C-alpha positions as a Python dict, from the first residue, in 0.01 Angstrom:
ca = {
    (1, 'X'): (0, 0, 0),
    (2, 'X'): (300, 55, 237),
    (3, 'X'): (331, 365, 501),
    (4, 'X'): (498, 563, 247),
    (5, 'X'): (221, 572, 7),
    (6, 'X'): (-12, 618, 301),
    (7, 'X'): (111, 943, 381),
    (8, 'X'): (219, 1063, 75),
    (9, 'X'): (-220, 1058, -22),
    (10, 'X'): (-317, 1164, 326),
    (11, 'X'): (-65, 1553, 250),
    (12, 'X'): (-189, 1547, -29),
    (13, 'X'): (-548, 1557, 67),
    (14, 'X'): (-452, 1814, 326),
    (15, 'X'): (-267, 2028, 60),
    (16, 'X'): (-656, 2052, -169),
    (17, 'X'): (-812, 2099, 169),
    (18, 'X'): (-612, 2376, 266),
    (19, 'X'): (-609, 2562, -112),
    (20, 'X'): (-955, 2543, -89),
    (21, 'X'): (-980, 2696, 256),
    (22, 'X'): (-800, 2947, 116),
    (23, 'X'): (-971, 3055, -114),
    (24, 'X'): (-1286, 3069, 59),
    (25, 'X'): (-1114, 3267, 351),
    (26, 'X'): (-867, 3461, 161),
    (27, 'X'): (-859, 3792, 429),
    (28, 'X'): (-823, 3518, 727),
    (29, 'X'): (-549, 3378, 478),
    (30, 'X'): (-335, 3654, 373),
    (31, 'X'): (-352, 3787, 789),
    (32, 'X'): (-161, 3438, 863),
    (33, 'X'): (114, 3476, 608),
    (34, 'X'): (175, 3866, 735),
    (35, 'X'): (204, 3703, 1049),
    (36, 'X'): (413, 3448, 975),
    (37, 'X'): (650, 3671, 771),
    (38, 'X'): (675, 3937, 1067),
    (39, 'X'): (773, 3631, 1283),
    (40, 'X'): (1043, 3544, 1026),
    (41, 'X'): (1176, 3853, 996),
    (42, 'X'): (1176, 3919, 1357),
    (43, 'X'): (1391, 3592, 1430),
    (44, 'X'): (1626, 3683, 1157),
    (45, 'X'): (1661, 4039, 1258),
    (46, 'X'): (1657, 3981, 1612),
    (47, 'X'): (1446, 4237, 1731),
    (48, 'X'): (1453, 4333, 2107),
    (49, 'X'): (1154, 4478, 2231),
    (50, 'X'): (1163, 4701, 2533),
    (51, 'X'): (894, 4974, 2691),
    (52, 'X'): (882, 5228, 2453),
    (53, 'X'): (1189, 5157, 2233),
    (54, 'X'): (1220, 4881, 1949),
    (55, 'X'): (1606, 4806, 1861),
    (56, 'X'): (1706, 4605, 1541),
    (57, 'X'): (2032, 4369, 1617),
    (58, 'X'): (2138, 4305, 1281),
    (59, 'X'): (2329, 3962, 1278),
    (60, 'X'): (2694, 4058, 1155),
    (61, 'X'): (2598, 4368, 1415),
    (62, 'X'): (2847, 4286, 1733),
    (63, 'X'): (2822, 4643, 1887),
    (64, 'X'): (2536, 4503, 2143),
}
């Protein structure tokens, strides 16, 4: 069995693991993927964050 095989099992053991986390801790779950998403969208978007004022920098945007 060569390296390749080795960790091809070993993420795929983590993969079941994980599903079946999941679906024992599906609230804990879904909060990480809203999360995650919000991060995503905030990269993509480029939001810049000040005191009291959010502003949205839209990438073909050049005005800022």
């Amino acid at each position: 069995m060569n390296s390749a095989d080795v960790l091809k099992s070993l993420f795929e053991i983590i993969l079941v693991a994980f599903t079946i986390w999941a679906l024992f801790h599906e609230d804990r779950f879904i909060a990480f993927e809203d999360k995650l998403f919000s991060h995503i969208r905030r990269k993509n978007l480029k939001i810049l964050n000040s005191k009291n004022l959010s502003i949205i920098k839209y990438p073909a945007d050049n005005k800022f």
